[in-house]
Coordinates of C-alpha atoms and ligand atoms in Angstrom, one line a residue:
M1 CA -124.3 34.5 54.7
K2 CA -126.6 31.8 53.6
K3 CA -129.6 32.8 55.7
L4 CA -130.0 36.3 54.4
F5 CA -133.7 36.3 54.9
N6 CA -136.2 35.5 57.3
L7 CA -139.4 35.5 55.4
L8 CA -141.8 35.9 58.2
L9 CA -141.5 39.2 59.9
L10 CA -143.4 42.2 61.1
A11 CA -146.6 40.9 62.3
V12 CA -147.6 44.5 62.9
L13 CA -148.9 46.1 59.7
F14 CA -152.0 47.6 58.4
T15 CA -152.1 50.1 61.2
G16 CA -150.6 52.9 59.0
C17 CA -152.0 52.0 55.6
S18 CA -154.3 55.0 55.1
M19 CA -153.5 57.2 52.1
P20 CA -152.0 60.6 52.9
S21 CA -153.7 63.8 51.8
G22 CA -152.2 66.2 49.3
D23 CA -151.5 66.0 45.6
T24 CA -149.8 62.7 45.7
N25 CA -151.0 59.2 46.5
K26 CA -147.5 58.1 47.5
A27 CA -147.4 56.2 50.7
N28 CA -146.7 58.4 53.7
G29 CA -144.3 57.8 56.5
E30 CA -146.6 55.6 58.5
F31 CA -147.0 53.1 55.8
K32 CA -145.3 49.8 56.9
P33 CA -145.4 47.0 54.4
L34 CA -144.1 43.6 55.3
S35 CA -140.4 43.4 54.5
T36 CA -137.7 40.8 53.9
E37 CA -134.2 41.3 55.1
V38 CA -131.6 43.1 52.9
T39 CA -128.1 42.7 54.1
E40 CA -125.3 45.2 53.3
R41 CA -123.2 44.5 50.3
P42 CA -120.1 42.6 51.5
D43 CA -116.9 44.5 51.6
G44 CA -114.8 44.4 48.5
Q45 CA -117.8 43.6 46.3
K46 CA -119.3 46.2 43.9
D47 CA -122.5 46.5 41.9
V48 CA -122.7 45.1 38.3
L49 CA -124.8 48.0 36.9
G50 CA -123.8 48.4 33.2
L51 CA -121.3 45.5 33.6
T52 CA -119.0 44.9 30.7
A53 CA -116.5 42.1 30.2
P54 CA -113.7 41.7 27.7
K55 CA -114.8 41.0 24.1
I56 CA -115.1 37.3 23.3
E57 CA -114.6 36.7 19.5
T58 CA -115.9 33.2 19.6
V59 CA -118.2 32.4 22.4
R60 CA -117.7 28.9 23.7
V61 CA -120.9 27.6 25.2
G62 CA -122.0 24.6 27.3
F63 CA -125.7 23.7 27.7
I64 CA -127.2 22.1 30.8
G65 CA -130.8 20.7 30.6
L66 CA -131.9 19.2 27.3
G67 CA -135.6 18.4 28.0
M68 CA -138.4 20.1 26.1
R69 CA -136.8 23.6 26.1
G70 CA -133.0 23.0 25.9
P71 CA -132.6 21.4 22.4
G72 CA -134.4 24.4 20.8
A73 CA -131.7 26.6 22.2
V74 CA -128.9 24.3 20.9
N75 CA -130.5 24.5 17.5
R76 CA -130.8 28.3 17.6
F77 CA -127.1 28.6 18.5
T78 CA -126.1 26.6 15.4
H79 CA -127.5 29.7 13.5
I80 CA -125.5 32.3 15.4
P81 CA -122.1 33.3 13.9
G82 CA -119.1 33.3 16.3
V83 CA -120.3 30.5 18.5
E84 CA -118.8 27.1 19.4
I85 CA -121.0 24.6 21.1
V86 CA -118.4 22.9 23.3
A87 CA -120.4 20.8 25.8
L88 CA -123.9 19.3 26.4
C89 CA -125.3 18.0 29.6
D90 CA -128.5 16.3 30.8
L91 CA -129.3 13.7 33.4
H92 CA -130.4 11.4 30.5
P93 CA -127.7 10.3 28.0
E94 CA -130.3 9.9 25.2
R95 CA -131.2 13.6 25.5
V96 CA -127.6 14.5 25.1
E97 CA -127.5 12.3 22.0
K98 CA -130.6 14.0 20.6
S99 CA -128.8 17.3 20.8
Q100 CA -125.6 15.9 19.3
A101 CA -127.8 15.0 16.3
I102 CA -128.8 18.7 16.0
L103 CA -125.1 19.6 15.8
E104 CA -124.4 16.9 13.3
K105 CA -127.3 18.0 11.1
A106 CA -125.9 21.5 11.2
G107 CA -122.5 20.2 10.0
L108 CA -120.8 21.0 13.4
P109 CA -118.4 18.8 15.4
A110 CA -119.9 16.8 18.3
A111 CA -119.7 18.4 21.7
A112 CA -118.4 16.8 24.9
G113 CA -121.3 15.0 26.5
Y114 CA -122.1 14.9 30.3
S115 CA -124.8 12.8 31.8
G116 CA -125.8 10.0 34.1
Q117 CA -125.1 11.7 37.5
E118 CA -127.1 14.3 39.3
E119 CA -123.9 16.4 39.5
S120 CA -122.4 15.7 36.0
W121 CA -123.2 19.4 35.2
K122 CA -120.4 20.5 37.6
E123 CA -117.8 18.8 35.4
L124 CA -119.2 20.8 32.5
C125 CA -118.8 24.0 34.5
Q126 CA -115.3 23.2 35.4
R127 CA -114.0 23.0 31.8
D128 CA -111.5 25.7 31.0
D129 CA -112.6 26.1 27.4
L130 CA -116.0 27.6 28.1
D131 CA -117.1 31.2 28.2
L132 CA -120.9 30.7 28.8
V133 CA -123.0 28.2 30.6
Y134 CA -126.6 28.1 29.3
I135 CA -129.1 26.5 31.7
A136 CA -132.5 25.1 30.8
T137 CA -133.3 22.7 33.7
D138 CA -136.2 22.7 36.1
W139 CA -136.6 25.7 38.5
K140 CA -135.1 24.1 41.6
H141 CA -131.7 23.6 40.0
H142 CA -131.3 27.1 38.5
A143 CA -129.7 29.1 41.3
E144 CA -127.3 26.4 42.3
M145 CA -126.1 25.9 38.8
M146 CA -125.8 29.7 38.0
I147 CA -123.8 30.2 41.2
Y148 CA -121.5 27.3 40.6
A149 CA -120.9 28.3 37.0
M150 CA -120.0 31.9 37.9
E151 CA -117.7 30.6 40.6
Q152 CA -115.9 28.6 37.9
G153 CA -115.4 31.8 36.0
K154 CA -118.1 31.5 33.4
H155 CA -120.8 33.9 32.3
V156 CA -124.3 32.4 32.8
A157 CA -127.7 32.6 31.1
C158 CA -130.6 30.8 32.7
E159 CA -134.1 30.0 31.8
V160 CA -137.0 31.5 33.6
P161 CA -137.6 31.9 36.4
A162 CA -133.9 31.8 37.3
A163 CA -134.4 32.0 41.1
M164 CA -137.4 31.0 43.3
T165 CA -136.7 32.3 46.8
M166 CA -135.3 35.5 48.3
E167 CA -132.3 33.6 49.6
E168 CA -131.5 32.2 46.1
I169 CA -132.0 35.7 44.6
W170 CA -129.5 37.4 47.0
D171 CA -127.0 34.5 46.6
V172 CA -127.1 34.9 42.8
I173 CA -126.7 38.7 43.1
N174 CA -123.8 38.4 45.5
T175 CA -122.1 35.8 43.3
A176 CA -122.5 38.0 40.2
E177 CA -121.1 41.0 42.1
R178 CA -118.2 39.1 43.6
T179 CA -117.2 37.4 40.4
Q180 CA -118.2 40.3 38.1
K181 CA -119.6 37.8 35.7
H182 CA -122.7 38.3 33.5
C183 CA -125.8 36.6 34.8
M184 CA -128.7 36.9 32.5
Q185 CA -132.1 35.5 32.8
L186 CA -133.4 34.1 29.4
E187 CA -136.6 36.2 29.3
N188 CA -137.6 35.9 25.7
C189 CA -140.9 37.8 25.7
V190 CA -139.1 41.2 25.9
Y191 CA -138.0 40.5 22.3
D192 CA -141.4 39.7 20.8
F193 CA -142.3 41.9 17.9
F194 CA -145.2 43.9 19.4
E195 CA -143.5 44.3 22.7
L196 CA -140.2 45.6 21.4
T197 CA -141.9 47.9 18.9
T198 CA -144.1 49.3 21.6
L199 CA -141.1 49.7 23.9
N200 CA -139.4 51.8 21.2
M201 CA -142.6 53.9 20.8
A202 CA -142.7 54.4 24.6
Q203 CA -139.1 55.4 24.7
K204 CA -139.8 58.0 22.0
G205 CA -142.7 59.4 24.0
V206 CA -145.5 58.2 21.7
F207 CA -147.6 57.2 24.7
G208 CA -146.8 60.4 26.7
E209 CA -145.8 59.4 30.2
V210 CA -146.3 55.7 30.8
L211 CA -148.2 55.3 34.1
Y212 CA -149.4 51.7 34.0
A213 CA -148.1 48.4 32.5
E214 CA -149.7 45.0 32.6
G215 CA -148.4 41.5 32.0
A216 CA -149.3 37.9 32.6
Y217 CA -148.7 34.3 32.1
I218 CA -152.1 32.8 31.3
H219 CA -151.6 29.4 29.8
Q220 CA -153.5 26.3 30.6
L221 CA -150.8 23.6 31.0
E222 CA -153.0 20.6 31.3
N223 CA -151.6 19.0 28.1
Y224 CA -148.0 19.5 29.4
W225 CA -148.2 18.4 33.0
N226 CA -147.1 14.9 32.2
S227 CA -144.1 16.0 30.1
Y228 CA -141.9 17.6 32.8
E229 CA -139.0 15.6 34.1
G230 CA -140.0 14.0 37.4
D231 CA -143.2 16.0 37.5
W232 CA -141.2 19.0 38.8
R233 CA -143.6 21.7 37.5
L234 CA -146.9 20.2 38.9
E235 CA -145.1 19.5 42.2
Y236 CA -143.9 23.1 42.4
N237 CA -147.5 24.4 41.8
K238 CA -148.7 21.9 44.4
N239 CA -146.3 23.1 47.0
H240 CA -146.2 26.9 46.5
R241 CA -148.7 29.6 46.6
G242 CA -148.1 32.9 44.7
D243 CA -147.1 34.0 41.2
I244 CA -144.4 31.4 40.6
Y245 CA -144.0 32.2 36.8
A246 CA -144.1 36.0 36.6
T247 CA -141.1 36.9 34.4
H248 CA -143.0 36.9 31.0
G249 CA -145.2 39.6 32.3
M250 CA -142.7 41.4 34.5
G251 CA -139.9 41.7 31.9
P252 CA -141.7 43.9 29.3
A253 CA -143.5 45.9 32.1
C254 CA -140.2 46.6 34.0
Q255 CA -138.4 47.6 30.8
L256 CA -141.2 50.0 29.9
L257 CA -141.0 51.6 33.4
D258 CA -137.2 51.8 33.6
I259 CA -137.0 49.7 36.7
H260 CA -133.6 50.2 38.4
R261 CA -132.8 52.7 35.7
G262 CA -134.5 55.7 37.2
D263 CA -137.5 54.1 39.0
K264 CA -137.8 51.2 41.4
M265 CA -140.6 48.9 42.6
N266 CA -141.6 49.8 46.2
Y267 CA -144.2 47.3 47.2
L268 CA -146.7 44.7 46.0
V269 CA -150.1 43.3 47.0
A270 CA -151.3 39.9 45.8
M271 CA -154.6 38.1 45.8
D272 CA -155.5 34.6 44.5
S273 CA -158.6 32.5 43.9
K274 CA -158.9 29.0 45.3
P275 CA -157.2 26.2 43.4
V276 CA -159.8 24.1 41.5
S277 CA -158.9 22.9 38.0
I278 CA -155.4 21.4 38.8
P279 CA -156.6 19.5 41.9
N280 CA -159.5 18.2 39.8
Y281 CA -157.0 17.1 37.1
I282 CA -154.9 15.3 39.7
R283 CA -157.9 13.5 41.0
E284 CA -159.8 12.8 37.8
V285 CA -157.2 12.3 35.2
R286 CA -154.3 11.0 37.2
G287 CA -156.5 9.2 39.8
E288 CA -154.3 10.5 42.6
E289 CA -154.9 11.9 46.0
V290 CA -154.5 15.7 46.0
G291 CA -153.7 16.6 49.6
D292 CA -152.9 20.3 50.2
F293 CA -152.6 22.0 46.8
K294 CA -151.3 25.5 47.3
N295 CA -151.1 27.4 44.1
G296 CA -154.2 29.5 43.5
Q297 CA -156.2 29.1 40.2
H298 CA -155.6 32.8 39.4
T299 CA -153.1 35.0 41.1
M300 CA -153.1 38.8 40.7
T301 CA -150.4 41.1 41.8
M302 CA -150.3 44.9 41.9
I303 CA -147.1 46.8 42.2
K304 CA -146.4 50.4 43.1
T305 CA -143.2 52.2 42.0
E306 CA -141.2 55.0 43.5
K307 CA -142.3 57.3 40.7
E308 CA -146.0 56.5 41.5
K309 CA -146.6 54.2 38.5
T310 CA -148.4 50.8 38.7
I311 CA -147.9 47.3 37.3
H312 CA -150.5 44.6 37.3
I313 CA -149.3 41.0 36.8
Q314 CA -151.5 37.8 36.6
H315 CA -150.8 34.1 36.7
D316 CA -153.2 31.3 35.7
V317 CA -152.0 28.0 34.4
A318 CA -155.2 26.2 35.3
S319 CA -158.3 27.7 33.6
P320 CA -159.6 26.9 30.2
R321 CA -158.9 30.2 28.5
P322 CA -156.8 31.3 25.5
Y323 CA -153.1 31.9 26.0
S324 CA -152.4 35.5 27.1
R325 CA -149.5 37.6 28.4
M326 CA -152.0 40.5 28.6
Y327 CA -149.3 43.1 27.8
Q328 CA -150.9 46.5 28.2
V329 CA -149.4 49.9 28.3
T330 CA -151.3 53.0 29.4
G331 CA -149.7 56.4 29.0
T332 CA -151.0 60.0 29.3
K333 CA -151.3 60.2 25.5
G334 CA -151.9 56.7 24.3
F335 CA -152.5 53.0 25.0
A336 CA -151.2 49.7 23.6
N337 CA -152.7 46.3 24.1
K338 CA -151.6 42.9 22.8
Y339 CA -154.1 40.2 23.9
P340 CA -156.6 39.1 22.7
N341 CA -156.2 41.5 19.8
E342 CA -153.3 43.9 19.2
G343 CA -153.8 47.6 18.9
Y344 CA -152.8 51.1 19.6
A345 CA -155.1 54.0 20.7
L346 CA -153.4 57.4 20.6
E347 CA -154.2 61.0 20.9
A348 CA -154.2 62.5 17.4
S349 CA -151.2 64.7 18.3
Q350 CA -149.1 61.6 18.8
I351 CA -149.5 60.4 15.2
D352 CA -147.2 62.0 12.7
S353 CA -148.4 62.8 9.2
D354 CA -146.1 60.3 7.6
V355 CA -148.1 57.6 9.5
A356 CA -151.6 58.8 8.8
A357 CA -152.5 61.8 6.6
N358 CA -155.8 62.5 8.3
H359 CA -154.6 61.7 11.7
E360 CA -156.7 64.5 13.3
D361 CA -159.8 62.4 12.6
L362 CA -158.6 59.5 14.7
S363 CA -160.5 58.8 17.9
A364 CA -158.7 58.0 21.1
H365 CA -161.7 55.9 22.1
S366 CA -160.9 53.0 19.8
Y367 CA -157.8 51.4 18.3
V368 CA -156.3 53.2 15.3
P369 CA -157.2 51.6 12.0
E370 CA -155.2 48.5 11.0
E371 CA -153.3 50.4 8.3
V372 CA -152.3 53.1 10.8
K373 CA -151.1 50.4 13.2
K374 CA -149.0 48.9 10.5
A375 CA -147.5 52.2 9.6
L376 CA -146.8 52.9 13.2
M377 CA -145.1 49.5 13.7
E378 CA -143.0 50.1 10.6
K379 CA -142.0 53.6 11.7
Y380 CA -141.1 52.5 15.2
K381 CA -139.6 49.1 14.3
H382 CA -136.8 48.5 16.8
P383 CA -133.2 48.5 15.4
I384 CA -132.9 44.9 16.7
H385 CA -135.9 43.8 14.7
K386 CA -134.6 45.8 11.6
E387 CA -131.5 43.7 11.7
L388 CA -132.9 40.3 12.8
E389 CA -136.6 40.0 12.0
E390 CA -136.2 38.0 8.8
Q391 CA -133.7 35.5 10.1
A392 CA -135.5 35.2 13.5
K393 CA -138.7 34.3 11.7
K394 CA -136.8 31.6 9.8
V395 CA -135.0 30.1 12.7
G396 CA -138.0 30.4 15.0
G397 CA -138.5 29.8 18.7
H398 CA -141.8 31.2 19.7
G399 CA -142.1 33.0 16.4
G400 CA -138.6 34.3 16.4
M401 CA -138.2 36.0 19.8
D402 CA -136.1 33.2 21.2
F403 CA -133.6 33.5 18.4
I404 CA -133.4 37.3 19.0
M405 CA -132.8 36.7 22.7
D406 CA -129.9 34.3 22.0
Y407 CA -128.5 36.4 19.3
R408 CA -128.4 39.5 21.5
L409 CA -126.7 37.6 24.3
I410 CA -123.9 36.5 22.0
Y411 CA -123.7 39.8 20.2
C412 CA -123.2 41.7 23.5
L413 CA -120.6 39.1 24.7
Q414 CA -118.7 39.4 21.4
N415 CA -118.7 43.2 21.5
G416 CA -117.9 43.6 25.2
L417 CA -121.3 45.3 25.8
P418 CA -123.6 45.3 28.9
L419 CA -126.2 42.5 28.3
D420 CA -129.8 43.6 27.7
M421 CA -130.8 42.0 31.1
D422 CA -128.6 42.1 34.2
V423 CA -128.7 40.3 37.5
Y424 CA -130.9 42.9 39.1
D425 CA -133.6 42.4 36.3
L426 CA -133.4 38.7 37.2
A427 CA -134.0 39.5 40.8
E428 CA -136.8 42.0 40.2
W429 CA -138.7 39.7 37.8
C430 CA -138.2 36.6 40.0
C431 CA -139.0 38.1 43.4
L432 CA -142.7 37.9 42.7
A433 CA -142.7 34.2 43.6
P434 CA -141.6 34.6 47.2
L435 CA -143.0 38.1 47.8
T436 CA -146.5 37.3 46.5
A437 CA -146.5 34.2 48.7
L438 CA -145.7 36.4 51.7
S439 CA -148.5 38.8 50.8
L440 CA -151.0 36.0 50.2
E441 CA -150.2 34.3 53.5
N442 CA -150.9 37.6 55.2
N443 CA -154.3 38.3 53.8
S444 CA -152.9 40.3 50.8
A445 CA -150.8 42.5 53.0
P446 CA -148.5 45.0 51.2
V447 CA -145.0 43.6 50.9
E448 CA -141.9 45.7 50.3
I449 CA -139.9 45.0 47.2
P450 CA -136.2 45.4 48.0
D451 CA -133.9 47.6 46.0
F452 CA -131.8 44.8 44.7
T453 CA -129.1 47.2 43.5
R454 CA -128.6 48.3 47.1
G455 CA -128.8 52.0 46.4
G456 CA -128.0 52.1 42.7
W457 CA -131.5 52.2 41.2
N458 CA -131.2 55.8 40.1
K459 CA -127.7 55.7 38.7
V460 CA -128.6 54.7 35.2
Q461 CA -131.3 56.8 33.5
G462 CA -133.6 54.9 31.2
F463 CA -133.4 51.3 29.8
R464 CA -131.5 51.1 26.5
H465 CA -130.2 48.2 24.5
A466 CA -126.4 48.5 23.8
F467 CA -125.0 48.5 20.3
A468 CA -121.4 48.3 19.1
E469 CA -120.1 51.7 17.7
Ligands
LIG501 N1 -138.9 31.1 28.1 C1 -139.8 30.2 27.7 O1 -140.7 30.6 26.8 C2 -139.9 28.9 28.2 C3 -140.6 27.9 27.6 C4 -140.6 26.6 28.2 C5 -139.8 26.3 29.3 N2 -139.1 27.4 29.9 C6 -138.2 27.1 31.0 O2 -137.2 26.2 30.6 C7 -136.8 25.4 31.7 C8 -136.9 23.9 31.3 O3 -138.2 23.6 31.1 P1 -138.6 22.3 30.2 O4 -139.9 22.4 29.8 O5 -137.5 22.0 29.2 O6 -138.5 21.2 31.4 P2 -138.1 19.6 31.2 O7 -138.5 18.9 32.4 O8 -138.6 19.1 29.9 O9 -136.5 19.7 31.0 C9 -135.6 19.8 32.1 C10 -134.4 19.0 31.8 O10 -133.4 19.3 32.8 C11 -132.8 18.0 33.0 N3 -132.1 18.0 34.3 C12 -132.7 18.0 35.6 N4 -131.8 17.9 36.5 C13 -130.6 17.9 35.9 C14 -129.3 17.8 36.4 N5 -129.0 17.7 37.7 N6 -128.3 17.8 35.5 C15 -128.6 17.8 34.2 N7 -129.8 17.9 33.7 C16 -130.8 18.0 34.5 C17 -133.9 17.0 32.9 O11 -133.3 15.7 32.7 C18 -134.7 17.5 31.7 O12 -134.2 17.0 30.5 C19 -137.8 25.8 32.9 O13 -137.1 26.8 33.6 C20 -138.9 26.4 32.2 O14 -139.7 27.3 32.9 C21 -139.1 28.6 29.3

């Protein structure tokens, strides 16, 4: 069961990659991307599409990982009604104490603390008074911790990327299906204000048919490299080629394109430039030998979907350039772009008269004027933002999106609703790490993206957030 995948397969490719004739550019029968193994769903196990669990009036939560990211989550949870923070865990006792101080400041009782041992987190998971385990450790611990927590009967939420290899991804899926527990990746960027408004516009047809979505993680991390516990993040970059941090770009793009809710990703192609800045940093700032540094300076991935749409994802944590998640949406009747400046360009027919009186004059060759953009964003404000925007901006966490993410997780658990992100989203958004590496190691060969639902990708039509009646 463990060795589901053998990542190196089919040496024979490229032979049938020519595009077919006709009115479609869909791959024809000869097309043979590299593929990874997909095993059948074990007997007695069923999918978790639209999974619901009994309502939980007060969600009892335990946190594992209280480094740079974890304590912010503890703080946000003190602002969510119907939550009890039961347990806190980190390798370092002083980090547990720091988060206890957050509880004290919020007037809440101290939580049970776990620390000191590499496996103290298992004791937290074994508690019988916990509903949810919230994980914010380094990437290498995520899958193991999620799997163990679900096996102990807990729902899990895990920081990004929640799984790094195909083996981990399938193990996490199989555990979620076997235990029928919620397993949500904590992808916050899908809740940011421009993204969620734009998703709402897309779902209401404002952009016509969306054909292309773009996303990225472009963030020079030089000032952060020394802050990660045990240097885990630099080490991961050193030892792995490919887009190892793809979920901030993938999440919004996949929600726009209804991935495994009527469409599915078929294959990807990746290309990277040679690593320069981080090896220089290691040599010049740290004064260390570099050895074989694997992660490319800039990694680009192109994805083709079953419904013949495309996604472009980029990763660059090395170059001196402004932070960007790109975030671009192109439809048959309009366009949205977030970085470096936000804007919409729409065909006049897509702008209602309550948004702009003289909308017929607007040109599709430039962004709509600022006041029209504002009116559009007001008109299409997502119901989640209508409810939470003010509080989210006060509580904060990347401008409020982190609070919205946590709030939605708890709201759905309290109301027995499907979570906004399921284990298949986790798989789809995380699979770029192993699959781009496979493409890169084979001269940018096309690599098949498995249907992680194992046949269920077309059962649900359209991505929608769930709300209580
Ligand atoms: N969504 C976002 O915007 C966002 C932002 C920053 C970080 N992250 C993610 O959050 C996660 C944590 O990142 P970080 O910056 O806090 O890293 P970090 O190194 O500062 O923190 C990791 C913590 O996990 C603890 N830990 C490691 N092994 C443990 C074990 N066996 N038991 C208990 N605790 C253990 C470490 O002691 C450390 O305190 C990563 O997955 C990262 O990618 C997400």
